[in-house]
Amino acid sequence: MSESKTDDVAGTNTRFEPPSEIVPGAVGSMDEYDALYRRSVEDPEGFFGDAARELRWHRAPTKVLSWSPPHARWFEDGQLNVAVNCVDRHVESGLGAKTALVWEGEPGEVRTLDFAALLDAVSRAANALTALGVARGDRVGIYLGMVPEAVI
């Protein structure tokens, strides 16, 4: 049986280069990625602290990491709204028409949502849950297949 190049990559330095046709449109280079990765490993608090400053916080964290092996607590005194950071801020910054989600189902079935349409769908879903009596602090589980509504 022949061994594929993906059979044993754990613990190795195997590197998979991106297809040449997508490289021109990529953001950054592999060298830039390698430098970012190295910093994330060598200085995780600095790296993730810088990344956290790009988010919109209700209450900014005062500490990046509390580490008591094997338990890590990241940004434990910070508070943010994930939906605001994933959707709202992009619409507010003028990127409402930019593609936010591309879903491909059965062969030929494709749905695309831009940030404005995603914000509208998320708002409608939140309002529907509120109308059902769901309140702040409640936990809700909704089982869905791999459809755009699972993201919404």
GROMACS .gro file of C-alpha atoms in nm:
model
  152
    1MET     CA    1   0.000   0.000   0.000
    2SER     CA    2   0.143   0.339  -0.093
    3GLU     CA    3   0.173   0.609   0.168
    4SER     CA    4   0.022   0.949   0.087
    5LYS     CA    5   0.198   1.268   0.190
    6THR     CA    6  -0.075   1.328   0.451
    7ASP     CA    7  -0.038   0.992   0.627
    8ASP     CA    8   0.223   1.107   0.878
    9VAL     CA    9   0.246   1.481   0.937
   10ALA     CA   10   0.212   1.496   1.316
   11GLY     CA   11   0.542   1.601   1.465
   12THR     CA   12   0.705   1.657   1.128
   13ASN     CA   13   0.793   1.969   0.936
   14THR     CA   14   0.585   1.870   0.636
   15ARG     CA   15   0.469   2.181   0.455
   16PHE     CA   16   0.182   2.195   0.208
   17GLU     CA   17   0.213   2.490  -0.029
   18PRO     CA   18  -0.108   2.654  -0.152
   19PRO     CA   19  -0.212   2.599  -0.514
   20SER     CA   20  -0.025   2.846  -0.736
   21GLU     CA   21  -0.348   2.990  -0.881
   22ILE     CA   22  -0.463   3.130  -0.545
   23VAL     CA   23  -0.129   3.273  -0.430
   24PRO     CA   24  -0.163   3.608  -0.615
   25GLY     CA   25  -0.489   3.689  -0.434
   26ALA     CA   26  -0.370   3.577  -0.091
   27VAL     CA   27  -0.325   3.819   0.196
   28GLY     CA   28   0.032   3.800   0.317
   29SER     CA   29   0.298   3.545   0.234
   30MET     CA   30   0.404   3.215   0.383
   31ASP     CA   31   0.701   3.397   0.540
   32GLU     CA   32   0.460   3.643   0.706
   33TYR     CA   33   0.244   3.352   0.822
   34ASP     CA   34   0.549   3.171   0.962
   35ALA     CA   35   0.654   3.486   1.151
   36LEU     CA   36   0.303   3.527   1.297
   37TYR     CA   37   0.289   3.161   1.395
   38ARG     CA   38   0.632   3.181   1.558
   39ARG     CA   39   0.522   3.487   1.759
   40SER     CA   40   0.200   3.314   1.865
   41VAL     CA   41   0.406   3.029   2.010
   42GLU     CA   42   0.691   3.235   2.157
   43ASP     CA   43   0.480   3.524   2.292
   44PRO     CA   44   0.117   3.406   2.313
   45GLU     CA   45   0.008   3.684   2.550
   46GLY     CA   46   0.151   3.956   2.327
   47PHE     CA   47   0.023   3.796   2.007
   48PHE     CA   48  -0.332   3.731   2.128
   49GLY     CA   49  -0.342   4.059   2.321
   50ASP     CA   50  -0.271   4.245   1.997
   51ALA     CA   51  -0.534   4.039   1.815
   52ALA     CA   52  -0.789   4.112   2.089
   53ARG     CA   53  -0.744   4.486   2.040
   54GLU     CA   54  -0.895   4.445   1.693
   55LEU     CA   55  -1.224   4.330   1.850
   56ARG     CA   56  -1.506   4.544   1.985
   57TRP     CA   57  -1.536   4.481   2.358
   58HIS     CA   58  -1.819   4.576   2.596
   59ARG     CA   59  -1.555   4.552   2.868
   60ALA     CA   60  -1.194   4.518   2.757
   61PRO     CA   61  -0.994   4.252   2.941
   62THR     CA   62  -0.720   4.361   3.179
   63LYS     CA   63  -0.536   4.029   3.153
   64VAL     CA   64  -0.480   3.819   2.843
   65LEU     CA   65  -0.404   3.480   2.997
   66SER     CA   66  -0.437   3.311   3.334
   67TRP     CA   67  -0.241   2.988   3.311
   68SER     CA   68  -0.241   2.715   3.570
   69PRO     CA   69  -0.147   2.398   3.379
   70PRO     CA   70  -0.335   2.232   3.233
   71HIS     CA   71  -0.602   2.503   3.255
   72ALA     CA   72  -0.588   2.824   3.053
   73ARG     CA   73  -0.835   3.112   3.085
   74TRP     CA   74  -0.817   3.370   2.810
   75PHE     CA   75  -0.950   3.727   2.855
   76GLU     CA   76  -1.147   3.613   3.159
   77ASP     CA   77  -1.252   3.958   3.279
   78GLY     CA   78  -1.340   4.082   2.930
   79GLN     CA   79  -1.687   4.086   2.784
   80LEU     CA   80  -1.784   4.097   2.419
   81ASN     CA   81  -2.068   4.009   2.186
   82VAL     CA   82  -1.958   3.754   1.929
   83ALA     CA   83  -2.234   3.847   1.682
   84VAL     CA   84  -2.127   4.212   1.690
   85ASN     CA   85  -1.769   4.113   1.613
   86CYS     CA   86  -1.858   3.861   1.342
   87VAL     CA   87  -2.128   4.058   1.161
   88ASP     CA   88  -2.240   4.401   1.285
   89ARG     CA   89  -1.902   4.575   1.282
   90HIS     CA   90  -1.846   4.477   0.918
   91VAL     CA   91  -2.181   4.625   0.810
   92GLU     CA   92  -2.114   4.940   1.016
   93SER     CA   93  -1.773   4.984   0.852
   94GLY     CA   94  -1.927   4.980   0.503
   95LEU     CA   95  -1.868   4.617   0.412
   96GLY     CA   96  -2.237   4.517   0.404
   97ALA     CA   97  -2.220   4.410   0.040
   98LYS     CA   98  -1.908   4.195   0.094
   99THR     CA   99  -1.963   3.819   0.094
  100ALA     CA  100  -1.980   3.682   0.446
  101LEU     CA  101  -2.090   3.323   0.387
  102VAL     CA  102  -2.080   3.085   0.093
  103TRP     CA  103  -2.264   2.758   0.147
  104GLU     CA  104  -2.245   2.468  -0.095
  105GLY     CA  105  -2.489   2.181  -0.051
  106GLU     CA  106  -2.571   1.910  -0.298
  107PRO     CA  107  -2.391   1.940  -0.631
  108GLY     CA  108  -2.490   2.271  -0.787
  109GLU     CA  109  -2.670   2.406  -0.480
  110VAL     CA  110  -2.502   2.727  -0.360
  111ARG     CA  111  -2.623   3.004  -0.128
  112THR     CA  112  -2.430   3.324  -0.070
  113LEU     CA  113  -2.501   3.580   0.200
  114ASP     CA  114  -2.335   3.918   0.226
  115PHE     CA  115  -2.280   4.079   0.566
  116ALA     CA  116  -2.595   4.292   0.539
  117ALA     CA  117  -2.814   3.988   0.460
  118LEU     CA  118  -2.644   3.789   0.736
  119LEU     CA  119  -2.707   4.071   0.986
  120ASP     CA  120  -3.073   4.078   0.883
  121ALA     CA  121  -3.106   3.700   0.923
  122VAL     CA  122  -2.927   3.698   1.260
  123SER     CA  123  -3.151   3.982   1.384
  124ARG     CA  124  -3.465   3.799   1.270
  125ALA     CA  125  -3.351   3.479   1.444
  126ALA     CA  126  -3.273   3.669   1.766
  127ASN     CA  127  -3.612   3.839   1.753
  128ALA     CA  128  -3.784   3.502   1.701
  129LEU     CA  129  -3.611   3.360   2.008
  130THR     CA  130  -3.709   3.667   2.209
  131ALA     CA  131  -4.071   3.625   2.095
  132LEU     CA  132  -4.056   3.268   2.226
  133GLY     CA  133  -3.959   3.397   2.570
  134VAL     CA  134  -3.583   3.341   2.556
  135ALA     CA  135  -3.412   3.597   2.779
  136ARG     CA  136  -3.056   3.705   2.866
  137GLY     CA  137  -2.873   3.422   3.041
  138ASP     CA  138  -3.095   3.147   2.900
  139ARG     CA  139  -2.925   2.859   2.722
  140VAL     CA  140  -3.074   2.739   2.394
  141GLY     CA  141  -2.972   2.446   2.179
  142ILE     CA  142  -3.092   2.421   1.820
  143TYR     CA  143  -3.005   2.112   1.622
  144LEU     CA  144  -2.955   2.175   1.251
  145GLY     CA  145  -2.771   2.009   0.970
  146MET     CA  146  -2.493   2.187   0.782
  147VAL     CA  147  -2.707   2.468   0.642
  148PRO     CA  148  -2.658   2.847   0.652
  149GLU     CA  149  -2.918   2.872   0.927
  150ALA     CA  150  -2.678   2.683   1.158
  151VAL     CA  151  -2.441   2.979   1.133
  152ILE     CA  152  -2.725   3.229   1.170
   0.00000   0.00000   0.00000
